PDB file of C-alpha atoms and ligand atoms in Angstrom:
ATOM      1  CA  MET A   4      26.501   4.233 -23.531  1.00  0.00           C
ATOM      2  CA  LEU A   5      22.778   3.757 -22.765  1.00  0.00           C
ATOM      3  CA  SER A   6      21.176   2.458 -19.547  1.00  0.00           C
ATOM      4  CA  ASP A   7      18.228   0.177 -19.722  1.00  0.00           C
ATOM      5  CA  THR A   8      16.457   1.461 -16.619  1.00  0.00           C
ATOM      6  CA  HIS A   9      13.882  -1.280 -16.310  1.00  0.00           C
ATOM      7  CA  ALA A  10      14.660  -4.804 -17.391  1.00  0.00           C
ATOM      8  CA  HIS A  11      13.167  -7.997 -15.774  1.00  0.00           C
ATOM      9  CA  LEU A  12      16.504  -9.703 -16.083  1.00  0.00           C
ATOM     10  CA  ALA A  13      15.609 -12.158 -13.306  1.00  0.00           C
ATOM     11  CA  SER A  14      12.616 -13.365 -15.344  1.00  0.00           C
ATOM     12  CA  ASP A  15      12.474 -17.060 -16.117  1.00  0.00           C
ATOM     13  CA  THR A  16      12.649 -16.340 -19.856  1.00  0.00           C
ATOM     14  CA  PHE A  17      16.285 -15.230 -19.352  1.00  0.00           C
ATOM     15  CA  ALA A  18      17.288 -18.103 -17.132  1.00  0.00           C
ATOM     16  CA  GLY A  19      20.618 -19.505 -18.210  1.00  0.00           C
ATOM     17  CA  GLN A  20      20.984 -16.847 -20.872  1.00  0.00           C
ATOM     18  CA  VAL A  21      21.882 -13.719 -18.872  1.00  0.00           C
ATOM     19  CA  GLU A  22      25.478 -13.767 -19.939  1.00  0.00           C
ATOM     20  CA  GLU A  23      24.665 -13.751 -23.666  1.00  0.00           C
ATOM     21  CA  VAL A  24      21.853 -11.254 -23.149  1.00  0.00           C
ATOM     22  CA  LEU A  25      24.337  -8.849 -21.435  1.00  0.00           C
ATOM     23  CA  GLU A  26      26.903  -9.464 -24.211  1.00  0.00           C
ATOM     24  CA  ARG A  27      24.360  -8.516 -26.904  1.00  0.00           C
ATOM     25  CA  ALA A  28      23.367  -5.407 -24.828  1.00  0.00           C
ATOM     26  CA  ALA A  29      27.036  -4.398 -24.556  1.00  0.00           C
ATOM     27  CA  ALA A  30      27.470  -4.835 -28.322  1.00  0.00           C
ATOM     28  CA  ALA A  31      24.482  -2.587 -28.883  1.00  0.00           C
ATOM     29  CA  GLY A  32      25.969   0.070 -26.551  1.00  0.00           C
ATOM     30  CA  VAL A  33      23.568  -0.670 -23.644  1.00  0.00           C
ATOM     31  CA  GLY A  34      26.226  -0.786 -20.988  1.00  0.00           C
ATOM     32  CA  ARG A  35      24.179  -0.404 -17.797  1.00  0.00           C
ATOM     33  CA  LEU A  36      20.956  -2.103 -16.665  1.00  0.00           C
ATOM     34  CA  VAL A  37      18.618  -1.934 -13.728  1.00  0.00           C
ATOM     35  CA  ALA A  38      17.288  -5.429 -13.069  1.00  0.00           C
ATOM     36  CA  ILE A  39      13.876  -4.950 -11.493  1.00  0.00           C
ATOM     37  CA  GLY A  40      12.099  -7.132  -8.904  1.00  0.00           C
ATOM     38  CA  CYS A  41       8.363  -7.997  -8.765  1.00  0.00           C
ATOM     39  CA  ASP A  42       8.316 -10.000  -5.595  1.00  0.00           C
ATOM     40  CA  VAL A  43      10.791 -11.152  -2.887  1.00  0.00           C
ATOM     41  CA  ALA A  44      12.191 -13.971  -5.030  1.00  0.00           C
ATOM     42  CA  SER A  45      12.796 -11.915  -8.194  1.00  0.00           C
ATOM     43  CA  SER A  46      14.137  -9.011  -6.157  1.00  0.00           C
ATOM     44  CA  ARG A  47      16.639 -11.396  -4.538  1.00  0.00           C
ATOM     45  CA  ARG A  48      17.621 -12.760  -7.956  1.00  0.00           C
ATOM     46  CA  SER A  49      17.961  -9.257  -9.340  1.00  0.00           C
ATOM     47  CA  LEU A  50      20.291  -8.356  -6.512  1.00  0.00           C
ATOM     48  CA  ALA A  51      22.344 -11.552  -7.114  1.00  0.00           C
ATOM     49  CA  LEU A  52      22.748 -10.549 -10.760  1.00  0.00           C
ATOM     50  CA  ALA A  53      23.839  -7.073  -9.646  1.00  0.00           C
ATOM     51  CA  GLU A  54      26.452  -8.635  -7.385  1.00  0.00           C
ATOM     52  CA  ARG A  55      27.691 -10.787 -10.212  1.00  0.00           C
ATOM     53  CA  TYR A  56      27.835  -8.319 -13.159  1.00  0.00           C
ATOM     54  CA  PRO A  57      29.282  -4.874 -12.618  1.00  0.00           C
ATOM     55  CA  GLN A  58      27.005  -3.282 -15.274  1.00  0.00           C
ATOM     56  CA  VAL A  59      23.829  -4.531 -13.530  1.00  0.00           C
ATOM     57  CA  TRP A  60      22.131  -2.714 -10.659  1.00  0.00           C
ATOM     58  CA  ALA A  61      19.025  -3.832  -8.840  1.00  0.00           C
ATOM     59  CA  ALA A  62      15.610  -2.422  -7.832  1.00  0.00           C
ATOM     60  CA  VAL A  63      13.710  -4.414  -5.167  1.00  0.00           C
ATOM     61  CA  GLY A  64       9.934  -4.325  -4.726  1.00  0.00           C
ATOM     62  CA  LEU A  65       6.564  -5.976  -4.769  1.00  0.00           C
ATOM     63  CA  HIS A  66       4.604  -5.362  -7.995  1.00  0.00           C
ATOM     64  CA  PRO A  67       0.897  -4.590  -7.526  1.00  0.00           C
ATOM     65  CA  THR A  68      -0.241  -7.682  -9.445  1.00  0.00           C
ATOM     66  CA  TYR A  69       1.856  -9.868  -7.079  1.00  0.00           C
ATOM     67  CA  VAL A  70       0.493  -8.631  -3.762  1.00  0.00           C
ATOM     68  CA  ALA A  71      -1.977 -11.522  -3.344  1.00  0.00           C
ATOM     69  CA  GLU A  72       0.520 -14.196  -4.299  1.00  0.00           C
ATOM     70  CA  GLU A  73       3.636 -13.091  -2.394  1.00  0.00           C
ATOM     71  CA  PRO A  74       4.424 -16.139  -0.201  1.00  0.00           C
ATOM     72  CA  ASN A  75       6.541 -14.276   2.358  1.00  0.00           C
ATOM     73  CA  ALA A  76       4.430 -12.702   5.075  1.00  0.00           C
ATOM     74  CA  ASP A  77       7.506 -10.716   6.087  1.00  0.00           C
ATOM     75  CA  TRP A  78       8.112  -9.472   2.512  1.00  0.00           C
ATOM     76  CA  LEU A  79       8.494  -5.885   3.675  1.00  0.00           C
ATOM     77  CA  ALA A  80      11.192  -6.752   6.169  1.00  0.00           C
ATOM     78  CA  GLN A  81      12.992  -8.794   3.500  1.00  0.00           C
ATOM     79  CA  LEU A  82      12.811  -5.914   1.026  1.00  0.00           C
ATOM     80  CA  GLU A  83      14.134  -3.563   3.700  1.00  0.00           C
ATOM     81  CA  VAL A  84      17.261  -5.749   4.174  1.00  0.00           C
ATOM     82  CA  MET A  85      17.763  -5.909   0.400  1.00  0.00           C
ATOM     83  CA  ALA A  86      17.283  -2.165   0.051  1.00  0.00           C
ATOM     84  CA  GLY A  87      20.315  -1.593   2.225  1.00  0.00           C
ATOM     85  CA  HIS A  88      22.511  -3.490  -0.255  1.00  0.00           C
ATOM     86  CA  PRO A  89      25.047  -1.219  -2.005  1.00  0.00           C
ATOM     87  CA  ARG A  90      23.968  -2.596  -5.429  1.00  0.00           C
ATOM     88  CA  CYS A  91      20.284  -1.694  -4.823  1.00  0.00           C
ATOM     89  CA  VAL A  92      19.525   1.613  -6.526  1.00  0.00           C
ATOM     90  CA  ALA A  93      15.696   1.888  -6.154  1.00  0.00           C
ATOM     91  CA  ILE A  94      12.513   0.461  -4.645  1.00  0.00           C
ATOM     92  CA  GLY A  95      10.191  -1.129  -7.245  1.00  0.00           C
ATOM     93  CA  GLU A  96       8.466  -1.995  -9.115  1.00  0.00           C
ATOM     94  CA  THR A  97       5.508  -0.991  -7.023  1.00  0.00           C
ATOM     95  CA  GLY A  98       2.389   1.027  -7.748  1.00  0.00           C
ATOM     96  CA  LEU A  99      -1.210   0.133  -8.555  1.00  0.00           C
ATOM     97  CA  ASP A 100      -2.810  -1.961 -11.268  1.00  0.00           C
ATOM     98  CA  PHE A 101      -6.575  -1.756 -11.853  1.00  0.00           C
ATOM     99  CA  TYR A 102      -6.312  -3.392 -15.275  1.00  0.00           C
ATOM    100  CA  HIS A 103      -5.926  -7.053 -14.353  1.00  0.00           C
ATOM    101  CA  PRO A 104      -8.853  -8.708 -12.546  1.00  0.00           C
ATOM    102  CA  ALA A 105      -8.525  -9.640  -8.863  1.00  0.00           C
ATOM    103  CA  PRO A 106      -7.133 -13.127  -8.313  1.00  0.00           C
ATOM    104  CA  GLU A 107      -9.481 -15.977  -7.522  1.00  0.00           C
ATOM    105  CA  GLY A 108     -10.865 -15.714  -4.015  1.00  0.00           C
ATOM    106  CA  TRP A 109     -10.345 -11.991  -3.776  1.00  0.00           C
ATOM    107  CA  ALA A 110     -13.061  -9.357  -3.723  1.00  0.00           C
ATOM    108  CA  TRP A 111     -12.077  -6.376  -5.910  1.00  0.00           C
ATOM    109  CA  ASP A 112     -12.156  -3.823  -3.044  1.00  0.00           C
ATOM    110  CA  ASP A 113      -9.962  -6.066  -0.880  1.00  0.00           C
ATOM    111  CA  TYR A 114      -7.486  -6.535  -3.641  1.00  0.00           C
ATOM    112  CA  VAL A 115      -7.307  -2.782  -4.284  1.00  0.00           C
ATOM    113  CA  GLY A 116      -6.962  -2.150  -0.589  1.00  0.00           C
ATOM    114  CA  ARG A 117      -4.082  -4.604  -0.453  1.00  0.00           C
ATOM    115  CA  GLN A 118      -2.398  -2.933  -3.478  1.00  0.00           C
ATOM    116  CA  ARG A 119      -2.730   0.458  -1.862  1.00  0.00           C
ATOM    117  CA  ALA A 120      -1.295  -0.705   1.446  1.00  0.00           C
ATOM    118  CA  CYS A 121       1.652  -2.395  -0.217  1.00  0.00           C
ATOM    119  CA  PHE A 122       2.316   0.680  -2.326  1.00  0.00           C
ATOM    120  CA  ALA A 123       2.195   3.054   0.654  1.00  0.00           C
ATOM    121  CA  ALA A 124       4.479   0.720   2.665  1.00  0.00           C
ATOM    122  CA  GLN A 125       7.039   0.683  -0.086  1.00  0.00           C
ATOM    123  CA  LEU A 126       6.987   4.449  -0.368  1.00  0.00           C
ATOM    124  CA  GLU A 127       7.646   4.599   3.399  1.00  0.00           C
ATOM    125  CA  LEU A 128      10.552   2.120   2.941  1.00  0.00           C
ATOM    126  CA  ALA A 129      12.003   4.157   0.102  1.00  0.00           C
ATOM    127  CA  ALA A 130      11.760   7.434   1.996  1.00  0.00           C
ATOM    128  CA  ALA A 131      13.326   5.840   5.047  1.00  0.00           C
ATOM    129  CA  CYS A 132      16.299   4.348   3.123  1.00  0.00           C
ATOM    130  CA  GLY A 133      16.749   7.350   0.867  1.00  0.00           C
ATOM    131  CA  LYS A 134      15.988   5.578  -2.406  1.00  0.00           C
ATOM    132  CA  ASN A 135      13.767   6.576  -5.285  1.00  0.00           C
ATOM    133  CA  VAL A 136      10.799   4.549  -6.526  1.00  0.00           C
ATOM    134  CA  VAL A 137       9.832   2.821  -9.820  1.00  0.00           C
ATOM    135  CA  VAL A 138       6.086   3.103 -10.174  1.00  0.00           C
ATOM    136  CA  HIS A 139       3.766   0.897 -12.266  1.00  0.00           C
ATOM    137  CA  GLN A 140       0.339   2.282 -13.060  1.00  0.00           C
ATOM    138  CA  ARG A 141      -2.393   0.783 -15.202  1.00  0.00           C
ATOM    139  CA  ASP A 142      -6.071   1.658 -15.541  1.00  0.00           C
ATOM    140  CA  ARG A 143      -8.693  -0.511 -17.156  1.00  0.00           C
ATOM    141  CA  SER A 144     -10.760   2.507 -18.102  1.00  0.00           C
ATOM    142  CA  GLY A 145     -11.020   5.997 -16.678  1.00  0.00           C
ATOM    143  CA  THR A 146      -8.469   7.357 -14.286  1.00  0.00           C
ATOM    144  CA  ALA A 147      -9.207   5.788 -10.898  1.00  0.00           C
ATOM    145  CA  CYS A 148      -5.791   4.062 -10.719  1.00  0.00           C
ATOM    146  CA  TRP A 149      -3.931   7.182 -11.723  1.00  0.00           C
ATOM    147  CA  GLU A 150      -5.868   9.327  -9.193  1.00  0.00           C
ATOM    148  CA  ALA A 151      -5.145   6.788  -6.438  1.00  0.00           C
ATOM    149  CA  ILE A 152      -1.428   6.811  -7.292  1.00  0.00           C
ATOM    150  CA  LYS A 153      -1.225  10.577  -6.991  1.00  0.00           C
ATOM    151  CA  GLU A 154      -3.230  10.585  -3.758  1.00  0.00           C
ATOM    152  CA  ILE A 155      -0.898   7.959  -2.112  1.00  0.00           C
ATOM    153  CA  LEU A 156       2.282   9.589  -3.509  1.00  0.00           C
ATOM    154  CA  GLY A 157       1.316  13.134  -2.553  1.00  0.00           C
ATOM    155  CA  PRO A 158       2.346  13.067   1.153  1.00  0.00           C
ATOM    156  CA  PHE A 159       5.829  11.866   0.064  1.00  0.00           C
ATOM    157  CA  GLN A 160       6.520  14.968  -1.848  1.00  0.00           C
ATOM    158  CA  GLY A 161      10.066  16.142  -1.136  1.00  0.00           C
ATOM    159  CA  ARG A 162      11.028  12.791   0.539  1.00  0.00           C
ATOM    160  CA  LEU A 163      11.470  10.771  -2.640  1.00  0.00           C
ATOM    161  CA  ARG A 164      11.291  10.849  -6.372  1.00  0.00           C
ATOM    162  CA  ALA A 165       9.325   8.429  -8.608  1.00  0.00           C
ATOM    163  CA  VAL A 166       9.728   7.346 -12.160  1.00  0.00           C
ATOM    164  CA  PHE A 167       6.433   6.556 -13.870  1.00  0.00           C
ATOM    165  CA  HIS A 168       7.602   3.661 -15.921  1.00  0.00           C
ATOM    166  CA  CYS A 169       6.066   2.762 -19.305  1.00  0.00           C
ATOM    167  CA  TRP A 170       4.534   6.229 -19.709  1.00  0.00           C
ATOM    168  CA  LEU A 171       1.468   6.179 -21.999  1.00  0.00           C
ATOM    169  CA  HIS A 172      -0.050   9.618 -21.361  1.00  0.00           C
ATOM    170  CA  PRO A 173       0.268  13.021 -22.976  1.00  0.00           C
ATOM    171  CA  TRP A 174       3.093  15.308 -21.912  1.00  0.00           C
ATOM    172  CA  GLU A 175       0.577  17.785 -20.344  1.00  0.00           C
ATOM    173  CA  GLU A 176      -0.142  15.049 -17.688  1.00  0.00           C
ATOM    174  CA  ALA A 177       3.509  14.426 -17.035  1.00  0.00           C
ATOM    175  CA  ARG A 178       4.508  18.066 -16.742  1.00  0.00           C
ATOM    176  CA  PRO A 179       3.128  18.684 -13.172  1.00  0.00           C
ATOM    177  CA  LEU A 180       4.819  15.449 -12.006  1.00  0.00           C
ATOM    178  CA  VAL A 181       8.108  16.475 -13.559  1.00  0.00           C
ATOM    179  CA  GLU A 182       7.804  19.841 -11.903  1.00  0.00           C
ATOM    180  CA  GLN A 183       7.607  17.964  -8.513  1.00  0.00           C
ATOM    181  CA  GLY A 184      10.882  16.189  -9.331  1.00  0.00           C
ATOM    182  CA  HIS A 185       9.523  13.021 -10.814  1.00  0.00           C
ATOM    183  CA  LEU A 186      10.384  11.434 -14.092  1.00  0.00           C
ATOM    184  CA  ILE A 187       8.663   9.473 -16.823  1.00  0.00           C
ATOM    185  CA  SER A 188      10.136   6.618 -18.812  1.00  0.00           C
ATOM    186  CA  PHE A 189       9.484   5.432 -22.371  1.00  0.00           C
ATOM    187  CA  THR A 190       9.497   1.771 -23.572  1.00  0.00           C
ATOM    188  CA  GLY A 191       9.417   0.270 -27.053  1.00  0.00           C
ATOM    189  CA  ILE A 192       5.832   1.540 -27.358  1.00  0.00           C
ATOM    190  CA  ALA A 193       7.378   4.756 -28.522  1.00  0.00           C
ATOM    191  CA  THR A 194       8.188   2.852 -31.800  1.00  0.00           C
ATOM    192  CA  TYR A 195       4.605   1.551 -32.326  1.00  0.00           C
ATOM    193  CA  LYS A 196       2.635   3.117 -35.108  1.00  0.00           C
ATOM    194  CA  ASN A 197      -0.632   2.670 -33.136  1.00  0.00           C
ATOM    195  CA  ALA A 198       0.670   4.604 -30.105  1.00  0.00           C
ATOM    196  CA  PRO A 199       0.593   8.255 -31.337  1.00  0.00           C
ATOM    197  CA  VAL A 200       0.093   9.659 -27.856  1.00  0.00           C
ATOM    198  CA  VAL A 201       3.306   8.136 -26.684  1.00  0.00           C
ATOM    199  CA  ALA A 202       5.183   9.317 -29.720  1.00  0.00           C
ATOM    200  CA  ALA A 203       3.799  12.823 -29.253  1.00  0.00           C
ATOM    201  CA  CYS A 204       4.817  12.820 -25.647  1.00  0.00           C
ATOM    202  CA  ALA A 205       8.358  11.647 -26.483  1.00  0.00           C
ATOM    203  CA  ARG A 206       8.575  14.528 -28.962  1.00  0.00           C
ATOM    204  CA  GLU A 207       7.325  17.163 -26.526  1.00  0.00           C
ATOM    205  CA  ALA A 208       8.771  16.023 -23.240  1.00  0.00           C
ATOM    206  CA  ALA A 209      11.067  18.548 -21.608  1.00  0.00           C
ATOM    207  CA  ALA A 210      14.834  17.923 -21.635  1.00  0.00           C
ATOM    208  CA  GLY A 211      15.853  15.870 -18.618  1.00  0.00           C
ATOM    209  CA  SER A 212      12.243  14.704 -17.809  1.00  0.00           C
ATOM    210  CA  PHE A 213      12.505  11.121 -18.967  1.00  0.00           C
ATOM    211  CA  MET A 214      14.533   7.954 -19.089  1.00  0.00           C
ATOM    212  CA  LEU A 215      14.470   4.964 -21.498  1.00  0.00           C
ATOM    213  CA  GLU A 216      13.722   1.346 -20.635  1.00  0.00           C
ATOM    214  CA  THR A 217      12.948  -1.962 -22.393  1.00  0.00           C
ATOM    215  CA  ASP A 218      10.657  -3.483 -19.724  1.00  0.00           C
ATOM    216  CA  SER A 219      12.044  -6.672 -21.252  1.00  0.00           C
ATOM    217  CA  PRO A 220      11.051  -9.385 -21.789  1.00  0.00           C
ATOM    218  CA  TYR A 221       7.818  -7.413 -22.640  1.00  0.00           C
ATOM    219  CA  LEU A 222       7.125  -4.640 -25.189  1.00  0.00           C
ATOM    220  CA  ALA A 223       9.784  -5.265 -27.784  1.00  0.00           C
ATOM    221  CA  PRO A 224      10.288  -2.231 -30.008  1.00  0.00           C
ATOM    222  CA  VAL A 225       9.793  -2.234 -33.798  1.00  0.00           C
ATOM    223  CA  PRO A 226      11.283  -4.158 -35.680  1.00  0.00           C
ATOM    224  CA  HIS A 227      11.304  -6.855 -32.949  1.00  0.00           C
ATOM    225  CA  ARG A 228       7.675  -6.245 -31.937  1.00  0.00           C
ATOM    226  CA  GLY A 229       5.980  -9.487 -30.910  1.00  0.00           C
ATOM    227  CA  LYS A 230       9.272 -11.174 -30.088  1.00  0.00           C
ATOM    228  CA  ARG A 231      10.855 -11.563 -26.619  1.00  0.00           C
ATOM    229  CA  ASN A 232      12.349  -8.193 -25.758  1.00  0.00           C
ATOM    230  CA  GLU A 233      15.871  -7.843 -24.407  1.00  0.00           C
ATOM    231  CA  PRO A 234      18.085  -4.950 -23.224  1.00  0.00           C
ATOM    232  CA  ALA A 235      19.973  -4.775 -26.568  1.00  0.00           C
ATOM    233  CA  PHE A 236      16.779  -3.562 -28.215  1.00  0.00           C
ATOM    234  CA  LEU A 237      16.831  -0.368 -26.181  1.00  0.00           C
ATOM    235  CA  ARG A 238      18.922   0.932 -29.147  1.00  0.00           C
ATOM    236  CA  GLU A 239      15.862   0.920 -31.390  1.00  0.00           C
ATOM    237  CA  THR A 240      13.740   2.839 -28.905  1.00  0.00           C
ATOM    238  CA  ALA A 241      16.516   5.379 -28.432  1.00  0.00           C
ATOM    239  CA  ALA A 242      16.864   5.851 -32.186  1.00  0.00           C
ATOM    240  CA  GLN A 243      13.171   6.412 -32.546  1.00  0.00           C
ATOM    241  CA  VAL A 244      12.929   8.936 -29.678  1.00  0.00           C
ATOM    242  CA  ALA A 245      15.961  10.791 -31.029  1.00  0.00           C
ATOM    243  CA  GLN A 246      14.284  10.957 -34.495  1.00  0.00           C
ATOM    244  CA  LEU A 247      10.951  12.161 -32.946  1.00  0.00           C
ATOM    245  CA  ARG A 248      12.799  14.996 -31.176  1.00  0.00           C
ATOM    246  CA  SER A 249      15.004  15.777 -34.193  1.00  0.00           C
ATOM    247  CA  SER A 250      17.956  15.181 -31.899  1.00  0.00           C
ATOM    248  CA  SER A 251      21.212  13.500 -32.628  1.00  0.00           C
ATOM    249  CA  ALA A 252      21.663  10.040 -31.128  1.00  0.00           C
ATOM    250  CA  ALA A 253      24.550  11.371 -28.985  1.00  0.00           C
ATOM    251  CA  ASP A 254      22.576  14.298 -27.578  1.00  0.00           C
ATOM    252  CA  LEU A 255      19.580  12.113 -26.726  1.00  0.00           C
ATOM    253  CA  GLU A 256      21.877   9.565 -25.064  1.00  0.00           C
ATOM    254  CA  ALA A 257      23.629  12.246 -23.004  1.00  0.00           C
ATOM    255  CA  MET A 258      20.288  13.591 -21.857  1.00  0.00           C
ATOM    256  CA  VAL A 259      18.649  10.348 -20.777  1.00  0.00           C
ATOM    257  CA  GLU A 260      21.902   9.103 -19.188  1.00  0.00           C
ATOM    258  CA  ALA A 261      22.185  12.253 -17.105  1.00  0.00           C
ATOM    259  CA  ALA A 262      18.555  11.732 -15.899  1.00  0.00           C
ATOM    260  CA  ALA A 263      19.266   8.065 -15.108  1.00  0.00           C
ATOM    261  CA  ALA A 264      22.533   8.772 -13.213  1.00  0.00           C
ATOM    262  CA  ASP A 265      20.757  11.417 -11.143  1.00  0.00           C
ATOM    263  CA  PHE A 266      17.675   9.324 -10.428  1.00  0.00           C
ATOM    264  CA  PHE A 267      19.455   6.108  -9.527  1.00  0.00           C
ATOM    265  CA  ARG A 268      22.565   7.861  -8.197  1.00  0.00           C
ATOM    266  CA  PHE A 269      24.931   5.572 -10.085  1.00  0.00           C
ATOM    267  CA  PRO A 270      28.487   6.153  -9.032  1.00  0.00           C
ATOM    268  CA  SER A 271      30.369   8.113 -11.666  1.00  0.00           C
ATOM    269  CA  PRO A 272      32.698   5.844 -13.665  1.00  0.00           C
TER     270      PRO A 272
HETATM  271 ZN1  LIG B 305       8.123  -3.963 -15.420  1.00  0.00          ZN
END
């Protein structure tokens, strides 16, 4: 059994289809999912799905590109209540995004300041409630976003672990983070011919240092590239990563599942 550790199951694109999406996932051997929130509303919907389906767990958080639009001024207090729910296994997704432009009416520096404050507040929340964190990180060019992430995360060393989801960098950049207890996670990009850095990292990454995710409905793996992604397609990403590592499917699966069970503290079956 595989776990899709990052699926936007509460996304509108899956509305009314969650049942069949979960059935296709189960048929593909994807028997556990983390439904991830981007704001208060989708975090709440993710938690509702986790209450309804035993194979679904939830992460609750405010995504960096949603910080300007979140309608609930008390979003942090609402996340705090949700974080205490027994089906909530992480805080996220949170992090920083310097790729997308600031929303209308926002100066760039104010927008970045807001992202940083929301990220730091969610790290505090995670540390306080003893949960780990799902981190989004995207630079436009250069490494300013990446440097800021590490700066804000640094003081939390030893109080929480992070997974750097949708990892796009070389293994050499991941290694120091993994040595601090963090994880990286590979999406369907590992199957793309035009992403040799990701493929090389998936080949070289140390055993136990990474998890797998779809990030569905985004980033469908080959041969579904360009279509709507869904948790069942994690199977293709797992097959490709196993092949890159010259590993058997069963060994790869056992390795990534152990990492996921440890990170999210899934109860043992
Ligand atoms: Zn995501």
